[in-house]
Each structure stands twice: as C-alpha cells, then as structure tokens.
PDB file of C-alpha atoms and ligand atoms in Angstrom:
ATOM      1  CA  UNK A   1      -5.247 -15.815  -2.846  1.00  0.00           C
ATOM      2  CA  UNK A   2      -5.053 -12.401  -4.533  1.00  0.00           C
ATOM      3  CA  UNK A   3      -5.610  -9.508  -2.162  1.00  0.00           C
ATOM      4  CA  UNK A   4      -5.699  -5.732  -2.344  1.00  0.00           C
ATOM      5  CA  UNK A   5      -5.094  -3.652   0.781  1.00  0.00           C
ATOM      6  CA  UNK A   6      -6.826  -0.330   0.413  1.00  0.00           C
ATOM      7  CA  UNK A   7      -6.783   2.848   2.492  1.00  0.00           C
ATOM      8  CA  UNK A   8      -5.277   6.296   2.923  1.00  0.00           C
ATOM      9  CA  UNK A   9      -1.540   6.888   3.380  1.00  0.00           C
ATOM     10  CA  UNK A  10      -0.640   5.999   6.949  1.00  0.00           C
ATOM     11  CA  UNK A  11      -3.534   3.547   7.406  1.00  0.00           C
ATOM     12  CA  UNK A  12      -1.063   0.733   8.122  1.00  0.00           C
ATOM     13  CA  UNK A  13      -1.261  -0.992   4.731  1.00  0.00           C
ATOM     14  CA  UNK A  14       2.477  -1.734   4.629  1.00  0.00           C
ATOM     15  CA  UNK A  15       2.573  -3.193   8.135  1.00  0.00           C
ATOM     16  CA  UNK A  16      -0.506  -5.357   7.658  1.00  0.00           C
ATOM     17  CA  UNK A  17       0.523  -6.425   4.147  1.00  0.00           C
ATOM     18  CA  UNK A  18       3.851  -7.708   5.520  1.00  0.00           C
ATOM     19  CA  UNK A  19       1.985  -9.693   8.190  1.00  0.00           C
ATOM     20  CA  UNK A  20      -0.510 -11.103   5.665  1.00  0.00           C
ATOM     21  CA  UNK A  21       2.315 -12.088   3.346  1.00  0.00           C
ATOM     22  CA  UNK A  22       4.065 -13.985   6.138  1.00  0.00           C
ATOM     23  CA  UNK A  23       0.885 -15.599   7.402  1.00  0.00           C
ATOM     24  CA  UNK A  24      -0.383 -16.827   4.043  1.00  0.00           C
ATOM     25  CA  UNK A  25       2.828 -17.227   2.033  1.00  0.00           C
ATOM     26  CA  UNK A  26       1.975 -14.332  -0.291  1.00  0.00           C
ATOM     27  CA  UNK A  27       4.246 -11.932  -2.138  1.00  0.00           C
ATOM     28  CA  UNK A  28       3.919  -8.417  -0.709  1.00  0.00           C
ATOM     29  CA  UNK A  29       3.776  -6.099  -3.700  1.00  0.00           C
ATOM     30  CA  UNK A  30       4.106  -2.459  -2.664  1.00  0.00           C
ATOM     31  CA  UNK A  31       4.439  -0.020  -5.559  1.00  0.00           C
ATOM     32  CA  UNK A  32       5.829   2.550  -3.098  1.00  0.00           C
ATOM     33  CA  UNK A  33       8.587   0.105  -2.029  1.00  0.00           C
ATOM     34  CA  UNK A  34       9.334  -0.732  -5.676  1.00  0.00           C
ATOM     35  CA  UNK A  35       9.645   2.966  -6.538  1.00  0.00           C
ATOM     36  CA  UNK A  36      11.877   3.625  -3.508  1.00  0.00           C
ATOM     37  CA  UNK A  37      14.132   0.694  -4.489  1.00  0.00           C
ATOM     38  CA  UNK A  38      14.356   2.065  -8.047  1.00  0.00           C
ATOM     39  CA  UNK A  39      15.208   5.533  -6.690  1.00  0.00           C
ATOM     40  CA  UNK A  40      17.939   4.076  -4.482  1.00  0.00           C
ATOM     41  CA  UNK A  41      19.371   2.107  -7.411  1.00  0.00           C
ATOM     42  CA  UNK A  42      19.152   5.290  -9.551  1.00  0.00           C
ATOM     43  CA  UNK A  43      17.497   3.477 -12.448  1.00  0.00           C
ATOM     44  CA  UNK A  44      15.772   5.586 -15.155  1.00  0.00           C
ATOM     45  CA  UNK A  45      12.395   4.547 -13.695  1.00  0.00           C
ATOM     46  CA  UNK A  46      13.569   5.634 -10.235  1.00  0.00           C
ATOM     47  CA  UNK A  47      14.767   9.008 -11.489  1.00  0.00           C
ATOM     48  CA  UNK A  48      11.441   9.556 -13.230  1.00  0.00           C
ATOM     49  CA  UNK A  49       9.360   8.502 -10.188  1.00  0.00           C
ATOM     50  CA  UNK A  50      11.447  10.495  -7.697  1.00  0.00           C
ATOM     51  CA  UNK A  51      10.216  13.858  -9.035  1.00  0.00           C
ATOM     52  CA  UNK A  52       6.621  12.922  -8.260  1.00  0.00           C
ATOM     53  CA  UNK A  53       7.179  11.089  -4.986  1.00  0.00           C
ATOM     54  CA  UNK A  54       9.172  13.871  -3.319  1.00  0.00           C
ATOM     55  CA  UNK A  55       6.290  16.264  -3.871  1.00  0.00           C
ATOM     56  CA  UNK A  56       3.663  13.766  -2.724  1.00  0.00           C
ATOM     57  CA  UNK A  57       2.207  13.416  -6.235  1.00  0.00           C
ATOM     58  CA  UNK A  58       1.151  10.160  -7.850  1.00  0.00           C
ATOM     59  CA  UNK A  59       3.486   8.604 -10.411  1.00  0.00           C
ATOM     60  CA  UNK A  60       1.738   8.481 -13.839  1.00  0.00           C
ATOM     61  CA  UNK A  61      -0.511   5.480 -14.429  1.00  0.00           C
ATOM     62  CA  UNK A  62       1.380   4.208 -17.489  1.00  0.00           C
ATOM     63  CA  UNK A  63       4.645   3.993 -15.509  1.00  0.00           C
ATOM     64  CA  UNK A  64       2.977   2.383 -12.499  1.00  0.00           C
ATOM     65  CA  UNK A  65       0.934  -0.138 -14.490  1.00  0.00           C
ATOM     66  CA  UNK A  66       4.038  -1.139 -16.473  1.00  0.00           C
ATOM     67  CA  UNK A  67       5.903  -1.892 -13.270  1.00  0.00           C
ATOM     68  CA  UNK A  68       3.002  -3.907 -11.844  1.00  0.00           C
ATOM     69  CA  UNK A  69       2.582  -5.863 -15.109  1.00  0.00           C
ATOM     70  CA  UNK A  70       6.198  -7.008 -14.851  1.00  0.00           C
ATOM     71  CA  UNK A  71       5.809  -8.105 -11.226  1.00  0.00           C
ATOM     72  CA  UNK A  72       2.470  -9.885 -11.757  1.00  0.00           C
ATOM     73  CA  UNK A  73       4.008 -11.902 -14.547  1.00  0.00           C
ATOM     74  CA  UNK A  74       6.934 -12.866 -12.272  1.00  0.00           C
ATOM     75  CA  UNK A  75       4.392 -14.030  -9.662  1.00  0.00           C
ATOM     76  CA  UNK A  76       2.411 -16.005 -12.216  1.00  0.00           C
ATOM     77  CA  UNK A  77      -0.646 -13.899 -11.339  1.00  0.00           C
ATOM     78  CA  UNK A  78      -1.238 -15.560  -7.975  1.00  0.00           C
ATOM     79  CA  UNK A  79      -0.456 -15.472  -4.244  1.00  0.00           C
ATOM     80  CA  UNK A  80       0.029 -11.747  -3.742  1.00  0.00           C
ATOM     81  CA  UNK A  81      -1.111  -8.863  -1.611  1.00  0.00           C
ATOM     82  CA  UNK A  82      -1.114  -5.483  -3.321  1.00  0.00           C
ATOM     83  CA  UNK A  83      -0.253  -2.516  -1.099  1.00  0.00           C
ATOM     84  CA  UNK A  84      -0.676   1.022  -2.407  1.00  0.00           C
ATOM     85  CA  UNK A  85      -1.910  -0.163  -5.785  1.00  0.00           C
ATOM     86  CA  UNK A  86      -4.247   0.528  -7.513  1.00  0.00           C
ATOM     87  CA  UNK A  87      -4.548   4.180  -6.523  1.00  0.00           C
ATOM     88  CA  UNK A  88      -6.574   5.610  -9.420  1.00  0.00           C
ATOM     89  CA  UNK A  89      -9.645   4.474 -11.373  1.00  0.00           C
ATOM     90  CA  UNK A  90      -7.591   3.956 -14.585  1.00  0.00           C
ATOM     91  CA  UNK A  91      -5.106   1.801 -12.619  1.00  0.00           C
ATOM     92  CA  UNK A  92      -7.967  -0.257 -11.153  1.00  0.00           C
ATOM     93  CA  UNK A  93      -9.628  -0.687 -14.553  1.00  0.00           C
ATOM     94  CA  UNK A  94      -6.324  -1.766 -16.074  1.00  0.00           C
ATOM     95  CA  UNK A  95      -5.652  -4.213 -13.189  1.00  0.00           C
ATOM     96  CA  UNK A  96      -9.111  -5.836 -13.336  1.00  0.00           C
ATOM     97  CA  UNK A  97      -8.828  -6.310 -17.094  1.00  0.00           C
ATOM     98  CA  UNK A  98      -5.256  -7.581 -16.888  1.00  0.00           C
ATOM     99  CA  UNK A  99      -6.142 -10.101 -14.165  1.00  0.00           C
ATOM    100  CA  UNK A 100      -9.299 -11.166 -16.030  1.00  0.00           C
ATOM    101  CA  UNK A 101      -7.128 -11.786 -19.115  1.00  0.00           C
ATOM    102  CA  UNK A 102      -5.054 -14.162 -16.974  1.00  0.00           C
ATOM    103  CA  UNK A 103      -8.057 -15.786 -15.340  1.00  0.00           C
ATOM    104  CA  UNK A 104      -6.922 -14.498 -11.948  1.00  0.00           C
ATOM    105  CA  UNK A 105      -9.593 -12.300 -10.349  1.00  0.00           C
ATOM    106  CA  UNK A 106      -9.011 -10.437  -7.081  1.00  0.00           C
ATOM    107  CA  UNK A 107     -10.108 -12.588  -4.114  1.00  0.00           C
ATOM    108  CA  UNK A 108     -10.851  -9.661  -1.802  1.00  0.00           C
ATOM    109  CA  UNK A 109     -10.203  -5.998  -1.155  1.00  0.00           C
ATOM    110  CA  UNK A 110      -9.575  -5.118   2.494  1.00  0.00           C
ATOM    111  CA  UNK A 111      -9.995  -1.455   3.338  1.00  0.00           C
ATOM    112  CA  UNK A 112      -8.229  -0.159   6.456  1.00  0.00           C
ATOM    113  CA  UNK A 113     -10.267   2.645   7.979  1.00  0.00           C
ATOM    114  CA  UNK A 114      -8.423   5.269  10.052  1.00  0.00           C
ATOM    115  CA  UNK A 115      -9.740   8.739  10.993  1.00  0.00           C
ATOM    116  CA  UNK A 116      -8.121  11.600   9.072  1.00  0.00           C
ATOM    117  CA  UNK A 117      -6.855  13.277  12.262  1.00  0.00           C
ATOM    118  CA  UNK A 118      -4.759  10.198  13.113  1.00  0.00           C
ATOM    119  CA  UNK A 119      -3.111  10.067   9.717  1.00  0.00           C
ATOM    120  CA  UNK A 120      -0.914  13.151   9.909  1.00  0.00           C
ATOM    121  CA  UNK A 121       0.558  12.167  13.290  1.00  0.00           C
ATOM    122  CA  UNK A 122       1.057   8.607  12.073  1.00  0.00           C
ATOM    123  CA  UNK A 123       2.956   9.762   8.992  1.00  0.00           C
ATOM    124  CA  UNK A 124       5.056  12.458  10.604  1.00  0.00           C
ATOM    125  CA  UNK A 125       6.187  10.073  13.375  1.00  0.00           C
ATOM    126  CA  UNK A 126       6.748   7.100  11.039  1.00  0.00           C
ATOM    127  CA  UNK A 127      10.254   5.689  10.621  1.00  0.00           C
ATOM    128  CA  UNK A 128      11.433   2.787   8.467  1.00  0.00           C
ATOM    129  CA  UNK A 129      14.361   0.478   9.185  1.00  0.00           C
ATOM    130  CA  UNK A 130      16.460   0.872   6.038  1.00  0.00           C
ATOM    131  CA  UNK A 131      17.947  -2.601   6.517  1.00  0.00           C
ATOM    132  CA  UNK A 132      14.866  -4.724   7.258  1.00  0.00           C
ATOM    133  CA  UNK A 133      12.027  -2.569   5.895  1.00  0.00           C
ATOM    134  CA  UNK A 134      10.254  -2.750   9.284  1.00  0.00           C
ATOM    135  CA  UNK A 135       7.906   0.189   9.858  1.00  0.00           C
ATOM    136  CA  UNK A 136       7.728   1.921  13.249  1.00  0.00           C
ATOM    137  CA  UNK A 137       5.912   4.798  14.908  1.00  0.00           C
ATOM    138  CA  UNK A 138       8.114   6.699  17.329  1.00  0.00           C
ATOM    139  CA  UNK A 139       5.392   6.853  20.011  1.00  0.00           C
ATOM    140  CA  UNK A 140       3.030   3.914  19.460  1.00  0.00           C
ATOM    141  CA  UNK A 141       5.276   1.267  17.957  1.00  0.00           C
ATOM    142  CA  UNK A 142       8.827   2.399  18.760  1.00  0.00           C
ATOM    143  CA  UNK A 143      11.833   0.678  17.192  1.00  0.00           C
ATOM    144  CA  UNK A 144      13.691  -1.804  19.422  1.00  0.00           C
ATOM    145  CA  UNK A 145      16.637  -0.245  21.260  1.00  0.00           C
ATOM    146  CA  UNK A 146      19.187  -2.348  19.362  1.00  0.00           C
ATOM    147  CA  UNK A 147      18.254  -0.745  16.023  1.00  0.00           C
ATOM    148  CA  UNK A 148      20.831   2.029  15.480  1.00  0.00           C
ATOM    149  CA  UNK A 149      19.320   5.493  14.971  1.00  0.00           C
ATOM    150  CA  UNK A 150      21.089   6.007  11.628  1.00  0.00           C
ATOM    151  CA  UNK A 151      19.224   3.005  10.195  1.00  0.00           C
ATOM    152  CA  UNK A 152      15.844   4.638  10.875  1.00  0.00           C
ATOM    153  CA  UNK A 153      14.723   6.579   7.842  1.00  0.00           C
ATOM    154  CA  UNK A 154      12.209   9.420   7.829  1.00  0.00           C
ATOM    155  CA  UNK A 155      10.746   9.215   4.316  1.00  0.00           C
ATOM    156  CA  UNK A 156      11.201  12.306   2.137  1.00  0.00           C
ATOM    157  CA  UNK A 157       7.437  12.368   1.568  1.00  0.00           C
ATOM    158  CA  UNK A 158       6.542  12.044   5.277  1.00  0.00           C
ATOM    159  CA  UNK A 159       6.987  15.797   5.832  1.00  0.00           C
ATOM    160  CA  UNK A 160       4.098  18.263   6.315  1.00  0.00           C
ATOM    161  CA  UNK A 161       3.896  19.738   2.761  1.00  0.00           C
ATOM    162  CA  UNK A 162       4.147  16.360   1.029  1.00  0.00           C
ATOM    163  CA  UNK A 163       1.718  14.791   3.528  1.00  0.00           C
ATOM    164  CA  UNK A 164      -0.882  17.461   2.688  1.00  0.00           C
ATOM    165  CA  UNK A 165      -0.402  16.868  -1.043  1.00  0.00           C
ATOM    166  CA  UNK A 166      -0.637  13.088  -0.605  1.00  0.00           C
ATOM    167  CA  UNK A 167      -3.883  13.397   1.324  1.00  0.00           C
ATOM    168  CA  UNK A 168      -5.263  15.672  -1.431  1.00  0.00           C
ATOM    169  CA  UNK A 169      -4.263  13.087  -4.047  1.00  0.00           C
ATOM    170  CA  UNK A 170      -5.869  10.366  -1.948  1.00  0.00           C
ATOM    171  CA  UNK A 171      -9.207  12.170  -1.741  1.00  0.00           C
ATOM    172  CA  UNK A 172      -9.210  13.162  -5.406  1.00  0.00           C
ATOM    173  CA  UNK A 173      -7.820  10.036  -7.079  1.00  0.00           C
ATOM    174  CA  UNK A 174      -7.940   7.070  -4.703  1.00  0.00           C
ATOM    175  CA  UNK A 175     -11.009   7.374  -2.508  1.00  0.00           C
ATOM    176  CA  UNK A 176     -13.422   7.023  -5.485  1.00  0.00           C
ATOM    177  CA  UNK A 177     -12.031   3.488  -5.874  1.00  0.00           C
ATOM    178  CA  UNK A 178     -14.044   2.411  -2.862  1.00  0.00           C
ATOM    179  CA  UNK A 179     -17.283   2.526  -4.892  1.00  0.00           C
ATOM    180  CA  UNK A 180     -15.481   0.864  -7.817  1.00  0.00           C
ATOM    181  CA  UNK A 181     -14.335  -2.052  -5.645  1.00  0.00           C
ATOM    182  CA  UNK A 182     -17.629  -2.410  -3.789  1.00  0.00           C
ATOM    183  CA  UNK A 183     -19.360  -2.943  -7.132  1.00  0.00           C
ATOM    184  CA  UNK A 184     -16.824  -5.405  -8.519  1.00  0.00           C
ATOM    185  CA  UNK A 185     -15.124  -7.352  -5.680  1.00  0.00           C
ATOM    186  CA  UNK A 186     -15.595  -8.764  -2.208  1.00  0.00           C
ATOM    187  CA  UNK A 187     -14.923  -5.585  -0.237  1.00  0.00           C
ATOM    188  CA  UNK A 188     -14.289  -5.620   3.523  1.00  0.00           C
ATOM    189  CA  UNK A 189     -13.942  -2.598   5.781  1.00  0.00           C
ATOM    190  CA  UNK A 190     -11.677  -3.130   8.768  1.00  0.00           C
ATOM    191  CA  UNK A 191     -11.084  -0.747  11.669  1.00  0.00           C
ATOM    192  CA  UNK A 192      -7.406   0.187  11.293  1.00  0.00           C
ATOM    193  CA  UNK A 193      -7.035   1.857  14.703  1.00  0.00           C
ATOM    194  CA  UNK A 194      -5.580   0.383  17.889  1.00  0.00           C
ATOM    195  CA  UNK A 195      -2.908  -2.241  18.477  1.00  0.00           C
ATOM    196  CA  UNK A 196      -1.277  -3.778  15.385  1.00  0.00           C
ATOM    197  CA  UNK A 197      -2.131  -7.311  16.547  1.00  0.00           C
ATOM    198  CA  UNK A 198      -5.794  -6.350  16.929  1.00  0.00           C
ATOM    199  CA  UNK A 199      -5.893  -4.880  13.416  1.00  0.00           C
ATOM    200  CA  UNK A 200      -4.183  -8.025  12.128  1.00  0.00           C
ATOM    201  CA  UNK A 201      -6.886 -10.122  13.828  1.00  0.00           C
ATOM    202  CA  UNK A 202      -9.665  -8.086  12.173  1.00  0.00           C
ATOM    203  CA  UNK A 203      -8.003  -8.418   8.771  1.00  0.00           C
ATOM    204  CA  UNK A 204      -7.658 -12.179   9.319  1.00  0.00           C
ATOM    205  CA  UNK A 205     -11.375 -12.419  10.192  1.00  0.00           C
ATOM    206  CA  UNK A 206     -12.316 -10.544   7.017  1.00  0.00           C
ATOM    207  CA  UNK A 207     -10.183 -12.851   4.904  1.00  0.00           C
ATOM    208  CA  UNK A 208     -11.530 -15.937   6.647  1.00  0.00           C
ATOM    209  CA  UNK A 209     -14.995 -14.775   5.514  1.00  0.00           C
ATOM    210  CA  UNK A 210     -13.765 -14.686   1.932  1.00  0.00           C
ATOM    211  CA  UNK A 211     -12.277 -18.141   2.177  1.00  0.00           C
ATOM    212  CA  UNK A 212     -15.541 -19.458   3.595  1.00  0.00           C
ATOM    213  CA  UNK A 213     -17.457 -17.906   0.732  1.00  0.00           C
ATOM    214  CA  UNK A 214     -15.239 -18.963  -2.117  1.00  0.00           C
ATOM    215  CA  UNK A 215     -13.644 -22.128  -0.732  1.00  0.00           C
ATOM    216  CA  UNK A 216     -10.175 -20.782  -1.573  1.00  0.00           C
TER     217      UNK A 216
HETATM  218  P1  AMP B 301       3.490   4.506  -0.503  1.00  0.00           P
HETATM  219  O1  AMP B 301       4.757   3.905   0.008  1.00  0.00           O
HETATM  220  O2  AMP B 301       2.478   3.488  -0.922  1.00  0.00           O
HETATM  221  O3  AMP B 301       2.913   5.536   0.421  1.00  0.00           O
HETATM  222  O4  AMP B 301       3.877   5.293  -1.849  1.00  0.00           O
HETATM  223  C1  AMP B 301       4.795   6.363  -1.814  1.00  0.00           C
HETATM  224  C2  AMP B 301       4.647   7.212  -3.065  1.00  0.00           C
HETATM  225  O5  AMP B 301       4.927   6.416  -4.239  1.00  0.00           O
HETATM  226  C3  AMP B 301       3.241   7.771  -3.314  1.00  0.00           C
HETATM  227  O6  AMP B 301       2.998   8.958  -2.579  1.00  0.00           O
HETATM  228  C4  AMP B 301       3.292   8.016  -4.814  1.00  0.00           C
HETATM  229  O7  AMP B 301       4.051   9.167  -5.112  1.00  0.00           O
HETATM  230  C5  AMP B 301       4.081   6.798  -5.306  1.00  0.00           C
HETATM  231  N1  AMP B 301       3.166   5.673  -5.594  1.00  0.00           N
HETATM  232  C6  AMP B 301       3.077   4.497  -4.904  1.00  0.00           C
HETATM  233  N2  AMP B 301       2.124   3.715  -5.431  1.00  0.00           N
HETATM  234  C7  AMP B 301       1.577   4.412  -6.462  1.00  0.00           C
HETATM  235  C8  AMP B 301       0.524   4.142  -7.374  1.00  0.00           C
HETATM  236  N3  AMP B 301      -0.188   3.005  -7.331  1.00  0.00           N
HETATM  237  N4  AMP B 301       0.256   5.085  -8.304  1.00  0.00           N
HETATM  238  C9  AMP B 301       0.948   6.228  -8.381  1.00  0.00           C
HETATM  239  N5  AMP B 301       1.935   6.563  -7.531  1.00  0.00           N
HETATM  240  C10 AMP B 301       2.251   5.660  -6.570  1.00  0.00           C
END
C-alpha cells in the first residue's frame, strides 16, 4: 500500500500517519521529520533547510525531492505513508513520474479536512515529545504526567508569525494539489475534527474502500 496523507499544517497528518504505519506495517515518511532530524544532526542539508523552516517557508523542491528519492529507494517503492509530501505541484508531478517509473503508483490520497479557525490553536498548543516523537495538544490531547516537561518541544515554526507564513504557503502552493490528486488518484476526504480515535476510524474506512476497489 502506498498512501499520501494530505491537508493543511495542524490537520493531524503526523498523528494519523503514525497510527496508519503501525496498523498496516507501513513506513511513515514525513519530510518535516526528516528535515528536523537533519537540522538536529547539523548536516549540510539540515543547515540549508533550517533557514526556510524557521520562517515557515517551504524548502526548495529540488532539495525535498532529492531527499524523498533516497528514502523511496530504501523502501523499495512500497509500503509507505507520505506525510507532508508532496506540498507543491512540481513535487507531485515529480513523485507521480518517479513512482510510475518504478511501477509503484499511489494507492490512495487521504485528505484530512479541518476548519481554518481550528488550525492556529492546534499549532500554537502543539508539543512534541523529543524522545518518542509523540505529538500532543496541551488542551485536547495532553501529554501523560510522567513525560518530563523538558522533553516537550514547542516547534520553532509553531509560533504566530511562522504559522501565518505556513498557512499562506499552504494556500498558495499546496491546496491546488487537491485538484491534481482528484484527477489522478483515488482521493478521499476525511473529517479531521474530533477525537483522534474517531478520525483514525474514518481514515481506516476510507482505506478499506480503496482495498475493496483494488483488491490490495
Ligand atoms: P511539517 O512537519 O510537515 O509541518 O513540516 C515542517 C516544515 O518543513 C515545513 O513548514 C517546511 O518548511 C518544511 N517541509 C516539510 N515538508 C516539505 C515539503 N514537502 N516541501 C517543502 N518544504 C517542506
């Protein structure tokens, strides 16, 4: 199964991608996580990406596609869920061509739909466990009490100025992908609001539809 999770920042792509990966034995491929790991390790790629990410801007397509190409090859072009990629039309065109070249088309694109007004509060109250990668919301999905406060990271780009820029980038660069995917893939819209387990159930239903259709 080769999935793409689509949606605005803060839609819950990371959380649901982790759950899908566990449920179906997929590799969770998050370009954001890969960039953050490269920044932490202070690699040349990380230093390059950091300038864009801090400001809420997209990392250039050539850099991002190069990183994804490496990872797809490692995964033998199968059993993955993409989270936060593709984010631009050129990225999507490159991905479709690259996967077609390896006879590995996308099984389905699942779009998490969350109203714009929820997104800013979701992002500004989001915290990540630096040890496990678990994602929390301070009010709606608070971290367990045994997780020490100094392990909970507030991302550098989850601050008001960067959030505004990221939403602008989303509308300009990423949202047009919806039409692109609708024309070229099995595209499922899922309500991304409410309890995480409920969202997970809706995503599972959407994917079950795909499996029924394609026999995968
Ligand atoms: P995320 O964790 O998916 O919200 O990504 C965090 C940041 O990493 C984004 O705001 C971008 O600066 C960068 N990034 C992640 N994925 C991509 C992508 N596909 N294309 C360009 N930049 C990306």
